[in-house]
PDB file of C-alpha atoms and ligand atoms in Angstrom:
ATOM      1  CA  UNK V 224      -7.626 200.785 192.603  1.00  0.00           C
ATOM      2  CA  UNK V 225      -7.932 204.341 191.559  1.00  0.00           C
ATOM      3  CA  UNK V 226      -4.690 206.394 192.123  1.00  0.00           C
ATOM      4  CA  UNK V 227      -4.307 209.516 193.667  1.00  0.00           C
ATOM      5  CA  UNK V 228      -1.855 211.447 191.157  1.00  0.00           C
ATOM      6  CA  UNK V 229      -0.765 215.345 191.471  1.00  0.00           C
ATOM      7  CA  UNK V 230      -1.487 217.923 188.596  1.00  0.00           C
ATOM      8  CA  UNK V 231      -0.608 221.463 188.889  1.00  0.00           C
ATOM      9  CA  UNK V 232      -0.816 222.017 192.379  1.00  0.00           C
ATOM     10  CA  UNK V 233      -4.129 219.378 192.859  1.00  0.00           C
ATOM     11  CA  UNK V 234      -4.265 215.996 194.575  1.00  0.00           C
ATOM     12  CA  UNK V 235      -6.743 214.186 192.144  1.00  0.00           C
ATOM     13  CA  UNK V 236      -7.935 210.603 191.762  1.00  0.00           C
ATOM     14  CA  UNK V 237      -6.468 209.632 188.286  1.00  0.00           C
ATOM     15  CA  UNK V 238      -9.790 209.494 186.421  1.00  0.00           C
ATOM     16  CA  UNK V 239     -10.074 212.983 187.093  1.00  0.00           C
ATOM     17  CA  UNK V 240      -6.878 214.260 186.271  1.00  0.00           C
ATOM     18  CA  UNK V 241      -6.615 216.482 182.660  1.00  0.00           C
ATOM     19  CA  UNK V 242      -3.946 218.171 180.938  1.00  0.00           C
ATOM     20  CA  UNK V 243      -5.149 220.459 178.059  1.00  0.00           C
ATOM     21  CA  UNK V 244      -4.897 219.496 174.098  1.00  0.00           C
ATOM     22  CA  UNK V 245      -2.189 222.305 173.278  1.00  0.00           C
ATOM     23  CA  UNK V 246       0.573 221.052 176.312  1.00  0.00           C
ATOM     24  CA  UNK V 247       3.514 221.009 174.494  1.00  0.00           C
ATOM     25  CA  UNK V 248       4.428 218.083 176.235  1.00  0.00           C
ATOM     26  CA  UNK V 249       1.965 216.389 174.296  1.00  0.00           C
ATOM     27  CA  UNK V 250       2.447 218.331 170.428  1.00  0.00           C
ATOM     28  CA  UNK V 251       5.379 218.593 170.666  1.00  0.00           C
ATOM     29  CA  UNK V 252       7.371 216.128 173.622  1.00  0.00           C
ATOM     30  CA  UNK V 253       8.563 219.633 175.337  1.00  0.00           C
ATOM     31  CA  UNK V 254       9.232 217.962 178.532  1.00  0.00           C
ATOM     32  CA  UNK V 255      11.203 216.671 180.851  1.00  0.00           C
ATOM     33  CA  UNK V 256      11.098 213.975 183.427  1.00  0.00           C
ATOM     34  CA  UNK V 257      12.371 211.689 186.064  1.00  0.00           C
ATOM     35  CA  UNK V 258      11.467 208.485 188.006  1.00  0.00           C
ATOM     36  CA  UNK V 259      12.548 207.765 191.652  1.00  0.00           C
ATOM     37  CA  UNK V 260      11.817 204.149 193.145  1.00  0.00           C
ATOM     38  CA  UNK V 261      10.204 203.845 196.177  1.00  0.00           C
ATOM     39  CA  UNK V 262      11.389 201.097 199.000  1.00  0.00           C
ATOM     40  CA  UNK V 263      10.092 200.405 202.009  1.00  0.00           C
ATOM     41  CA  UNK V 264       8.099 203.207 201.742  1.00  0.00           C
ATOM     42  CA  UNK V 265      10.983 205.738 201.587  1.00  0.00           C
ATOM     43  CA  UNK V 266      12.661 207.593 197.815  1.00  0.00           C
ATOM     44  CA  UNK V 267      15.442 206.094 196.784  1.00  0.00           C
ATOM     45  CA  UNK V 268      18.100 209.106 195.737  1.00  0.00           C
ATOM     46  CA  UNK V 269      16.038 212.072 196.131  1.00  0.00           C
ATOM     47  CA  UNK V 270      18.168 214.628 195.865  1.00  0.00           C
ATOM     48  CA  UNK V 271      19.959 212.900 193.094  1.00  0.00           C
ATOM     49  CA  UNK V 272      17.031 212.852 190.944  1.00  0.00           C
ATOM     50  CA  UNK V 273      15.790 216.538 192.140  1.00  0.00           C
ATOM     51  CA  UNK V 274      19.542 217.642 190.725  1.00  0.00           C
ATOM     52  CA  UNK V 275      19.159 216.050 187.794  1.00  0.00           C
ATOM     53  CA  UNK V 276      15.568 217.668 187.000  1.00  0.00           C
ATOM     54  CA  UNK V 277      16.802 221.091 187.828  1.00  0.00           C
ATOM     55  CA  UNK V 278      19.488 220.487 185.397  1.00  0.00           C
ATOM     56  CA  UNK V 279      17.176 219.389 182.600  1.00  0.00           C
ATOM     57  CA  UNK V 280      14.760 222.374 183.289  1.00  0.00           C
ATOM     58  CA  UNK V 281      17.917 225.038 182.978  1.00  0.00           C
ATOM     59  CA  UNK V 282      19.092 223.491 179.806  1.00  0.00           C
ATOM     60  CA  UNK V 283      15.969 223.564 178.021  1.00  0.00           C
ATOM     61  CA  UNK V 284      15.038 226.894 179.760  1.00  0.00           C
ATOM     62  CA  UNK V 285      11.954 225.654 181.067  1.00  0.00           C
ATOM     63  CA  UNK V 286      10.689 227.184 184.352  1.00  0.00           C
ATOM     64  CA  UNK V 287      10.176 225.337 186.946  1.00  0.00           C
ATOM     65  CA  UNK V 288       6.486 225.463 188.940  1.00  0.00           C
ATOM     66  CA  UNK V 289       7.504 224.021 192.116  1.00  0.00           C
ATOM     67  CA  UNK V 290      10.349 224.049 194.604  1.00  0.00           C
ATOM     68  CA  UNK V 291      12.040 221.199 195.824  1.00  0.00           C
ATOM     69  CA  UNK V 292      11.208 221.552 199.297  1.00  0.00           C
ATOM     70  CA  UNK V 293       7.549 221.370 197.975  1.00  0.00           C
ATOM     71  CA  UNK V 294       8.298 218.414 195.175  1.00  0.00           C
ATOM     72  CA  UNK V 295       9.799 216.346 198.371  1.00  0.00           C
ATOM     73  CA  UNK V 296       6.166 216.860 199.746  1.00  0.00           C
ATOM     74  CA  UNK V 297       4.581 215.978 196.916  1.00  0.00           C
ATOM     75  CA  UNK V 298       6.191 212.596 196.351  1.00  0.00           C
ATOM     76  CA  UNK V 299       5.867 212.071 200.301  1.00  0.00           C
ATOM     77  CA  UNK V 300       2.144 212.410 199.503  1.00  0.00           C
ATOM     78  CA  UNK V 301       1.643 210.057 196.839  1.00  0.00           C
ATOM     79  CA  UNK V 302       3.484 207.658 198.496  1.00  0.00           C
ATOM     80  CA  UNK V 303       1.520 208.377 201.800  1.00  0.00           C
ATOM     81  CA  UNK V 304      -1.884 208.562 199.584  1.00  0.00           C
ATOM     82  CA  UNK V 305      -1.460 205.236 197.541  1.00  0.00           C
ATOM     83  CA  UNK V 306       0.164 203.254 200.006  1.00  0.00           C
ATOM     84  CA  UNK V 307       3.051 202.367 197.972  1.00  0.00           C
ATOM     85  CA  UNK V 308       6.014 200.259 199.559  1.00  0.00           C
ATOM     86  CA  UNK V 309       7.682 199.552 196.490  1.00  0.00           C
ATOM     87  CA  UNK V 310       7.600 201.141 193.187  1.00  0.00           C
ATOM     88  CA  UNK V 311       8.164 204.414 191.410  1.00  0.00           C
ATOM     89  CA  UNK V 312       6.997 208.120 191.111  1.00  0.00           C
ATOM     90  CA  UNK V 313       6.910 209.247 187.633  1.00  0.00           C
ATOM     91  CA  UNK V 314       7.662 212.709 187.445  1.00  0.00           C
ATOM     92  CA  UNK V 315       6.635 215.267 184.757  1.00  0.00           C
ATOM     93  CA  UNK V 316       7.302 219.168 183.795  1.00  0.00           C
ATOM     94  CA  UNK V 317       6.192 220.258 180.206  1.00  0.00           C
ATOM     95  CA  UNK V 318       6.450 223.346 178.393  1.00  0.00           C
ATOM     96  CA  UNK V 319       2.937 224.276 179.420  1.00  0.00           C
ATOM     97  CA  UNK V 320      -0.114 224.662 177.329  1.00  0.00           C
ATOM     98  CA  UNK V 321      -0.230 227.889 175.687  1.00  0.00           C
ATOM     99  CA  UNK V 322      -3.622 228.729 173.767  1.00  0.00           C
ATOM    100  CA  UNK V 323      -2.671 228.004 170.161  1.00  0.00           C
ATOM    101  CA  UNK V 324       0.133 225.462 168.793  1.00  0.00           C
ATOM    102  CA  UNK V 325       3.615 227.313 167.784  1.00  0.00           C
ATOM    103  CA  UNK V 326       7.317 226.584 167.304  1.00  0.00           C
ATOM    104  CA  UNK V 327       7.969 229.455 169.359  1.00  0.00           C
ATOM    105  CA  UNK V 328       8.036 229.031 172.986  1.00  0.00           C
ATOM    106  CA  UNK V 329       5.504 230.638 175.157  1.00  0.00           C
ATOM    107  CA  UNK V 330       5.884 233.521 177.143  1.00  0.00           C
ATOM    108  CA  UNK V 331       6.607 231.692 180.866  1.00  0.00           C
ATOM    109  CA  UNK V 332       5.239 234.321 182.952  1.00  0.00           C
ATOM    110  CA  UNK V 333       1.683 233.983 180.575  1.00  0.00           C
ATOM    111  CA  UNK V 334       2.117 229.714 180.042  1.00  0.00           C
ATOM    112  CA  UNK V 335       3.164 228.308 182.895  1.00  0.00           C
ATOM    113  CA  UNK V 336       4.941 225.258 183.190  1.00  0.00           C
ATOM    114  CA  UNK V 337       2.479 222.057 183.009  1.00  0.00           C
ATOM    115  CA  UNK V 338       3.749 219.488 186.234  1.00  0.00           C
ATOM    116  CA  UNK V 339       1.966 215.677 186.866  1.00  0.00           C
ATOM    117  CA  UNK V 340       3.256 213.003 189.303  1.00  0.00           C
ATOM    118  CA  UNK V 341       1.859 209.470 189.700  1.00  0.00           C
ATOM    119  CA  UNK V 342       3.046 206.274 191.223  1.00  0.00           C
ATOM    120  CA  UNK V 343       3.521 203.194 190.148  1.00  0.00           C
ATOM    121  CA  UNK V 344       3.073 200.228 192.672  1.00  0.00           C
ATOM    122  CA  UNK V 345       5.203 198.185 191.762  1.00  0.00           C
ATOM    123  CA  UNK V 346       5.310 195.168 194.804  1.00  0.00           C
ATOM    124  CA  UNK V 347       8.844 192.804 194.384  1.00  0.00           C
ATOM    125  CA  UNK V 348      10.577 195.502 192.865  1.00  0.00           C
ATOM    126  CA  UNK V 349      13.795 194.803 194.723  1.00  0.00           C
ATOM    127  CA  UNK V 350      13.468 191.153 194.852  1.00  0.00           C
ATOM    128  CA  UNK V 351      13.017 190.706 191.046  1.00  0.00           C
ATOM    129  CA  UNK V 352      13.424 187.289 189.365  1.00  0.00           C
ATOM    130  CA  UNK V 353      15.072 188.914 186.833  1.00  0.00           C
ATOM    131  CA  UNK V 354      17.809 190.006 188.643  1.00  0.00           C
ATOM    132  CA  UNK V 355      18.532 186.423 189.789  1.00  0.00           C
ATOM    133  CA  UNK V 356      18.764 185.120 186.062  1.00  0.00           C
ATOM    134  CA  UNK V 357      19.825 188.508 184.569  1.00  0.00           C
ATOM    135  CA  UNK V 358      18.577 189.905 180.966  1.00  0.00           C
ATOM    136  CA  UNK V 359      19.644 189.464 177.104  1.00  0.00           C
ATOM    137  CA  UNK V 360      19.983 192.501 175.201  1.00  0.00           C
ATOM    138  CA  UNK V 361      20.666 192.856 171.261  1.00  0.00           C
ATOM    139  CA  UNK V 362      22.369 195.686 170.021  1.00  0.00           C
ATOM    140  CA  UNK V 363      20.883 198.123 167.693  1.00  0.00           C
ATOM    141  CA  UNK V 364      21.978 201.632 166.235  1.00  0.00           C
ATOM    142  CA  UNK V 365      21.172 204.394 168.141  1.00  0.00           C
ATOM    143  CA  UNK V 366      19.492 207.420 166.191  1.00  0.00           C
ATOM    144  CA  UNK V 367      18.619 209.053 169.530  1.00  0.00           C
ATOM    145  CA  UNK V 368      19.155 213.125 169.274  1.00  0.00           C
ATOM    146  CA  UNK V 369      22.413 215.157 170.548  1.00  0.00           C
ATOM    147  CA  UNK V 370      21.179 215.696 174.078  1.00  0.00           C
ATOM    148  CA  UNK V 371      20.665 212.737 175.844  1.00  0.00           C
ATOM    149  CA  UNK V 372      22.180 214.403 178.707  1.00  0.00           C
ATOM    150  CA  UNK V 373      18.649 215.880 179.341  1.00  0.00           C
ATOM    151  CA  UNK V 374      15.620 213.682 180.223  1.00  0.00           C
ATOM    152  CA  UNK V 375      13.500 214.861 177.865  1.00  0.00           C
ATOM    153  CA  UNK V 376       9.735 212.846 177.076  1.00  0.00           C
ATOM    154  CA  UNK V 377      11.202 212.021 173.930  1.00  0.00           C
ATOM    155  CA  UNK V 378      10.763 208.398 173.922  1.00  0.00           C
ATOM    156  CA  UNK V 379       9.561 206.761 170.806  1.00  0.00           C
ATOM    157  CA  UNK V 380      13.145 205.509 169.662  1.00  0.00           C
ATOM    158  CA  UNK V 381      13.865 203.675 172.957  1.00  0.00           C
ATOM    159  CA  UNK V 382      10.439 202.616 173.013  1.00  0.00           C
ATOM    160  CA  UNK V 383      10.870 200.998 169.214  1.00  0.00           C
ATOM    161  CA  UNK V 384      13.959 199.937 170.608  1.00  0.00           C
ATOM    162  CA  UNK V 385      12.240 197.820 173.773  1.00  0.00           C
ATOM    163  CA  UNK V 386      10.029 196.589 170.668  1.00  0.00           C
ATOM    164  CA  UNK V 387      13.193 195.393 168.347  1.00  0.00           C
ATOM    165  CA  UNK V 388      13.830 193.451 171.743  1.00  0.00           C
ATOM    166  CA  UNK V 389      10.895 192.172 171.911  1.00  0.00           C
ATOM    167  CA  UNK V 390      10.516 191.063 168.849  1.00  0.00           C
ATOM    168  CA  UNK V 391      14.064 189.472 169.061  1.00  0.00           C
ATOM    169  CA  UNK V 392      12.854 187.298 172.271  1.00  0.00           C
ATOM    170  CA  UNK V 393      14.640 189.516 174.519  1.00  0.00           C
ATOM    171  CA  UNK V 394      14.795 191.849 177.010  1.00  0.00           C
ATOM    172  CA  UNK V 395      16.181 195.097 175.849  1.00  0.00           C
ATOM    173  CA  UNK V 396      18.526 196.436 173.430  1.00  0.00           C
ATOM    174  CA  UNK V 397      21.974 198.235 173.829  1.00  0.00           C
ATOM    175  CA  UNK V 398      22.433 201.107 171.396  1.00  0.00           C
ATOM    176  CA  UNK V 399      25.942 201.644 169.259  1.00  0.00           C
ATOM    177  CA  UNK V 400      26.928 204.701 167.874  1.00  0.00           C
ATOM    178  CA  UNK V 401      29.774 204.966 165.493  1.00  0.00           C
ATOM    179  CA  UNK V 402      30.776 201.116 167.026  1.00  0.00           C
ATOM    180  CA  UNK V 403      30.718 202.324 170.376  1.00  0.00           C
ATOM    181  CA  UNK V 404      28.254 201.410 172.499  1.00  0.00           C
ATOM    182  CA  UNK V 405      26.385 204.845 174.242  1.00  0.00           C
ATOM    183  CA  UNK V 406      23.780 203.182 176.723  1.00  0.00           C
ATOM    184  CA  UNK V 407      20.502 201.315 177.266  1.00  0.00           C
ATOM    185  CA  UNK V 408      17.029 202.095 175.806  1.00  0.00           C
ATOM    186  CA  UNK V 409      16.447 203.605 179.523  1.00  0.00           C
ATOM    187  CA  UNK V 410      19.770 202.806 181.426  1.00  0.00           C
ATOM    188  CA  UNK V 411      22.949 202.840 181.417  1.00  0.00           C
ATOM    189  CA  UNK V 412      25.711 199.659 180.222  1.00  0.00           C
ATOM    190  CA  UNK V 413      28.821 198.418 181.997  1.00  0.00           C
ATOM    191  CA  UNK V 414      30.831 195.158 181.189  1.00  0.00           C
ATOM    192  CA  UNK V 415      33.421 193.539 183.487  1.00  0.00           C
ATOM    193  CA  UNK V 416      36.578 192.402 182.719  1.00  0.00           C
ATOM    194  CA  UNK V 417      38.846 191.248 185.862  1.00  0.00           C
ATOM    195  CA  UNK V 418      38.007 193.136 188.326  1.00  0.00           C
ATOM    196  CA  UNK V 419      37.236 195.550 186.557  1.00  0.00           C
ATOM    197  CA  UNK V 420      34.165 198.157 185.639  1.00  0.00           C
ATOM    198  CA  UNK V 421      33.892 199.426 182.620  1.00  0.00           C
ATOM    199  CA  UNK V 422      31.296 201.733 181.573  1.00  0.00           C
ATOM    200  CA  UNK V 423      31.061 204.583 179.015  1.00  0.00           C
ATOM    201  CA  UNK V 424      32.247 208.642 180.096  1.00  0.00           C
ATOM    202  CA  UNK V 425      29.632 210.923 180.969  1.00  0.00           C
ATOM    203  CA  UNK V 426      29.001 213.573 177.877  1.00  0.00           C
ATOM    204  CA  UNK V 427      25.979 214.638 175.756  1.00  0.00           C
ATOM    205  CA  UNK V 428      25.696 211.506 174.705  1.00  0.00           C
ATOM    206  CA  UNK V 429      24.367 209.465 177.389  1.00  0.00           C
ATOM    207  CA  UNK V 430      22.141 210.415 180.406  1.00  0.00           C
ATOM    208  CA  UNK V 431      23.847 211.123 183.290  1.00  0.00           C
ATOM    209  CA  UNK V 432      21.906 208.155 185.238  1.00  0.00           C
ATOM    210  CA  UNK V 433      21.448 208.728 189.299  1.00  0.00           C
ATOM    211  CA  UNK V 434      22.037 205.027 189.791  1.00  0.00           C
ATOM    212  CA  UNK V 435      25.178 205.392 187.603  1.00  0.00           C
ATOM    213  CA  UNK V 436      26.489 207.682 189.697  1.00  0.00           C
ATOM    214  CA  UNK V 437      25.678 206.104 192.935  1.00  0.00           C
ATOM    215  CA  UNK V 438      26.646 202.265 191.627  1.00  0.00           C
ATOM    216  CA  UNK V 439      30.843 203.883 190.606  1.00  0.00           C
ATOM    217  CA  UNK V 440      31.200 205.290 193.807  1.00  0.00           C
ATOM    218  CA  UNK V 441      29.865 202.407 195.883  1.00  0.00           C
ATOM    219  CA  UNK V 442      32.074 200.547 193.764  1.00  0.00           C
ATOM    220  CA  UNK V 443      35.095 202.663 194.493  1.00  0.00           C
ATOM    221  CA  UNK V 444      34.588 202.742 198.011  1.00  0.00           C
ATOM    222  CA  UNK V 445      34.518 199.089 197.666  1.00  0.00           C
ATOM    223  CA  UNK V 446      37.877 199.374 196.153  1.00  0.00           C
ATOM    224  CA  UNK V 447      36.541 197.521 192.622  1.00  0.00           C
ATOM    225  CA  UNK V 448      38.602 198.918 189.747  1.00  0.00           C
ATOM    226  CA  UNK V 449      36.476 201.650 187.506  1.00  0.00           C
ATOM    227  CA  UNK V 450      37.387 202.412 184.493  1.00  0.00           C
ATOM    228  CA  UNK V 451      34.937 205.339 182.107  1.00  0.00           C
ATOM    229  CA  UNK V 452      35.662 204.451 178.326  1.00  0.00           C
ATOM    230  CA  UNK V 453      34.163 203.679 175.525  1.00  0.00           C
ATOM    231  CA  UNK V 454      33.693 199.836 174.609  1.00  0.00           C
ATOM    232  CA  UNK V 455      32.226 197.930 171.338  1.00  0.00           C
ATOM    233  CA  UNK V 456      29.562 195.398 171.351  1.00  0.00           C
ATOM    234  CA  UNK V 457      32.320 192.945 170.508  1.00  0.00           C
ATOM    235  CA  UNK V 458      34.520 193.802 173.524  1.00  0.00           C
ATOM    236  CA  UNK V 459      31.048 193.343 175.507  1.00  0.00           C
ATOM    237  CA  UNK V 460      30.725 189.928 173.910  1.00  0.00           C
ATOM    238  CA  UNK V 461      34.201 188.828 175.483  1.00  0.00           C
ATOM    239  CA  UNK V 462      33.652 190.387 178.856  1.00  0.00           C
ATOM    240  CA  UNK V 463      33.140 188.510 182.242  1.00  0.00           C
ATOM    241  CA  UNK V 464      29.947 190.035 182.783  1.00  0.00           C
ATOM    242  CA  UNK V 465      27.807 192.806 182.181  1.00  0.00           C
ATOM    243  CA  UNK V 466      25.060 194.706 183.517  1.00  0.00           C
ATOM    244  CA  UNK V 467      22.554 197.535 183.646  1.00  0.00           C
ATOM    245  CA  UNK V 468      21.548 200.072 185.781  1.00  0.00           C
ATOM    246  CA  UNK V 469      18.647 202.148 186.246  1.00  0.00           C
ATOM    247  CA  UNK V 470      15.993 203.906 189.244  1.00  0.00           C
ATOM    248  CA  UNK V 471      13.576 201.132 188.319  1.00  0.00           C
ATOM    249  CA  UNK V 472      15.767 197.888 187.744  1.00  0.00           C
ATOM    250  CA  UNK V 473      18.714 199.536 189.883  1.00  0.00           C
ATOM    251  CA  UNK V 474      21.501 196.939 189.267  1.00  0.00           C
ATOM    252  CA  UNK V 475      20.618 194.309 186.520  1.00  0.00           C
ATOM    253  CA  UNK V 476      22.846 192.115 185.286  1.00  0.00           C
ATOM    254  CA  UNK V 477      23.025 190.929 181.191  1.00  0.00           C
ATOM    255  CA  UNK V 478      24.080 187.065 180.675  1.00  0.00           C
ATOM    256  CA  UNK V 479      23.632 187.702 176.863  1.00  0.00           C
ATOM    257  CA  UNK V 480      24.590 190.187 174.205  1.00  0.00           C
ATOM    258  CA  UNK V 481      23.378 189.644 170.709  1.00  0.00           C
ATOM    259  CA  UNK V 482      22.836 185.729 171.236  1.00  0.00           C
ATOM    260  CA  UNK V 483      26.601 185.412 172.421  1.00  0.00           C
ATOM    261  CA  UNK V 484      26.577 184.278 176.081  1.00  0.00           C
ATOM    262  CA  UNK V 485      28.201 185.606 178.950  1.00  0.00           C
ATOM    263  CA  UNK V 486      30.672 183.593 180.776  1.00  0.00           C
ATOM    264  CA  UNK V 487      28.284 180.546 181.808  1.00  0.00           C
ATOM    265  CA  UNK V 488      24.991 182.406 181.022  1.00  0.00           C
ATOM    266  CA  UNK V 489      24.197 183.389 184.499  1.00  0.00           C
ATOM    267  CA  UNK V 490      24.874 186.382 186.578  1.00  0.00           C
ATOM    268  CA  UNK V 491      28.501 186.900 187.697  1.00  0.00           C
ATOM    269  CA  UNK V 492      30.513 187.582 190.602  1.00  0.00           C
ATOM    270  CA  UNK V 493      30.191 191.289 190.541  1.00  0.00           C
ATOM    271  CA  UNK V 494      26.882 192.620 189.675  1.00  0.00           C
ATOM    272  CA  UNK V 495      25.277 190.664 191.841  1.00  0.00           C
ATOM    273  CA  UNK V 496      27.157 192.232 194.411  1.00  0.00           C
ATOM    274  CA  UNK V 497      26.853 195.527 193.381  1.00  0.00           C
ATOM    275  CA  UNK V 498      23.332 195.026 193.231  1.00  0.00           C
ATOM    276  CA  UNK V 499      23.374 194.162 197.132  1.00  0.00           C
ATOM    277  CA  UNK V 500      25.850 197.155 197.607  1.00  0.00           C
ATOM    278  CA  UNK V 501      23.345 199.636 196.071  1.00  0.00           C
ATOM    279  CA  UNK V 502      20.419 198.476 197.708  1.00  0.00           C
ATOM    280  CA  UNK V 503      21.567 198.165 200.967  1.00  0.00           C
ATOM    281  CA  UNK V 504      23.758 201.371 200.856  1.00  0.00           C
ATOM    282  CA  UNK V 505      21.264 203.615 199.034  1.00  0.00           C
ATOM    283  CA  UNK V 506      18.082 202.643 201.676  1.00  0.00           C
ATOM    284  CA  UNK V 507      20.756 204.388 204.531  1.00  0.00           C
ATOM    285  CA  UNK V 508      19.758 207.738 202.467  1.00  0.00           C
ATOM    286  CA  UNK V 509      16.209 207.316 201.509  1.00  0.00           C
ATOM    287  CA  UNK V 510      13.847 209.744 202.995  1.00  0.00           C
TER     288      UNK V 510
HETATM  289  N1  PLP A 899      19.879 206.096 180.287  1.00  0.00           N
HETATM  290  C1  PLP A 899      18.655 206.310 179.791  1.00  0.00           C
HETATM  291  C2  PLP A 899      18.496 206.541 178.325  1.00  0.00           C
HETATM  292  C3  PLP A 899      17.535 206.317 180.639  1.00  0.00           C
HETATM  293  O1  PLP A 899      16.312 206.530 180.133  1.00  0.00           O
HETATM  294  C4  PLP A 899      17.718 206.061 182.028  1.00  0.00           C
HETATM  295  C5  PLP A 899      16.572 206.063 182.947  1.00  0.00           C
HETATM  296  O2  PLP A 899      15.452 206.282 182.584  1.00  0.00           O
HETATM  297  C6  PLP A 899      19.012 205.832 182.503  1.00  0.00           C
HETATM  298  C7  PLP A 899      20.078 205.862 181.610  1.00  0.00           C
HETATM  299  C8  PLP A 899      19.270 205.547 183.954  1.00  0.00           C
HETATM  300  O3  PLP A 899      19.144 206.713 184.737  1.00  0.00           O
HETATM  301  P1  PLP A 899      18.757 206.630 186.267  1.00  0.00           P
HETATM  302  O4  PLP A 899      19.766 205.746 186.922  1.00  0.00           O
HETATM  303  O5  PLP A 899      18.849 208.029 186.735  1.00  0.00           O
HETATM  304  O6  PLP A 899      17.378 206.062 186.334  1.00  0.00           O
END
């Protein structure tokens, strides 16, 4: 089926939709991004992920071409437009495309920003088989940049990452920096020890993730113990459980960590749990 997707300001079908040669998204990955999941028709965290973008947009200095009022439409629209129940919108803002290719950025009132949305149908999303049998992850070093507080289109490390995984015969890899572990290729990392959650502070050097965010203070309100700190890959490897969380896998959980399994190898007690606590909780807000 031929998508519907949005680009600057147009509703096009897909095979029509062009972005010029000089975007700096594309020279040069000036860009930013986000994904919100899509469930029963309705965004999952909005606002949350509309926050976030603003955020990346002011730290890069990047103007934004649309208002959120407007960018609520838009997503309404492709969900309307492609009939998606469950899935994602992918969410773009580059740099523009000036006429020429320069360091320098362009003048914003003369380039303007350069914005795209698709979808991505994505049917079963919340009743994955993964999450029944949970993921393995290896651990490799992570030689990510110093802002991975903004959600930049810089991708090629997590993507060799997913491709070390791969190659491993697993599912995704857990980056360590300086023997700590930071996050996911493209989500965040918690273990479990007792009862309780243990998952890296927020700082430059992980992204501040929506579901994170969401996850802790269902969590809290559920009165489960969390506690933000720094852990090793060997700590991980003696933990009760672990497990993931993103917009498109929202709670996953991780029965093994560099070949050393978790507990009895299959998902625990409490990310299963926080898994039902998320969806059910965050479909209240979806709009
Ligand atoms: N960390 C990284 C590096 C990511 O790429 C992502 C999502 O793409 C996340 C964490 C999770 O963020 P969110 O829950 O907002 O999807």
């Amino acid at each position: 089926m031929t998508r519907t997707v949005y680009v600057n300001g147009e509703y096009l079908p897909e095979t029509e939709a062009k972005v010029s040669i000089f975007d700096r998204g594309f020279l040069m990955a000036d860009g930013v991004y986000e994904v919100t999941s899509v469930l029963g028709g309705k965004l999952i965290d909005f606002d949350g992920h509309a926050v976030r973008l603003q955020r990346s947009l002011d730290e890069l200095e990047m103007r934004s071409p649309i208002s959120k009022d407007d960018l609520l439409e838009v997503h309404r629209e492709l969900v309307r437009a492609n009939g998606i129940e469950e899935g994602m919108i992918y969410l773009q803002i580059t740099r523009g495309a000036p006429d020429d290719r320069d360091f320098v950025f362009p003048d914003p009132d003369t380039t303007p920003s350069t914005i795209v949305l698709f979808t991505q149908n994505k049917p079963g999303l919340a009743a994955s088989p993964a999450a029944q049998e949970g993921i393995k992850v290896i651990s490799i070093e992570d030689v990510r940049w110093g802002r991975r507080d903004i959600k930049t289109v810089q991708l090629l490390y997590p993507s060799m990452g997913k491709m070390m995984a791969k190659k491993a015969g697993v599912d995704d890899a857990w980056l360590v920096e300086d023997g700590f572990v930071t996050e996911g290729t493209s989500n965040n990392a918690y273990i479990v020890k007792g009862n309780k959650i243990i998952t890296r502070a927020l700082s430059n050097d992980i992204l501040h993730g929506i579901t994170r965010a969401a996850v802790l203070r269902f969590a809290q309100e559920a009165q489960m113990e969390v506690e933000e700190r720094n852990f090793t890959i060997e700590e991980a490897m003696q933990a009760d459980e672990a497990f993931i969380t993103s917009a498109s896998t929202f709670v996953m959980p991780v029965v093994e960590i560099d070949g050393a399994q978790l507990g009895d190898g299959t998902p625990g007690r409490v990310a299963p749990r926080l898994r039902e606590l998320y969806l059910e909780e965050s479909m209240k807000t979806a709009i």
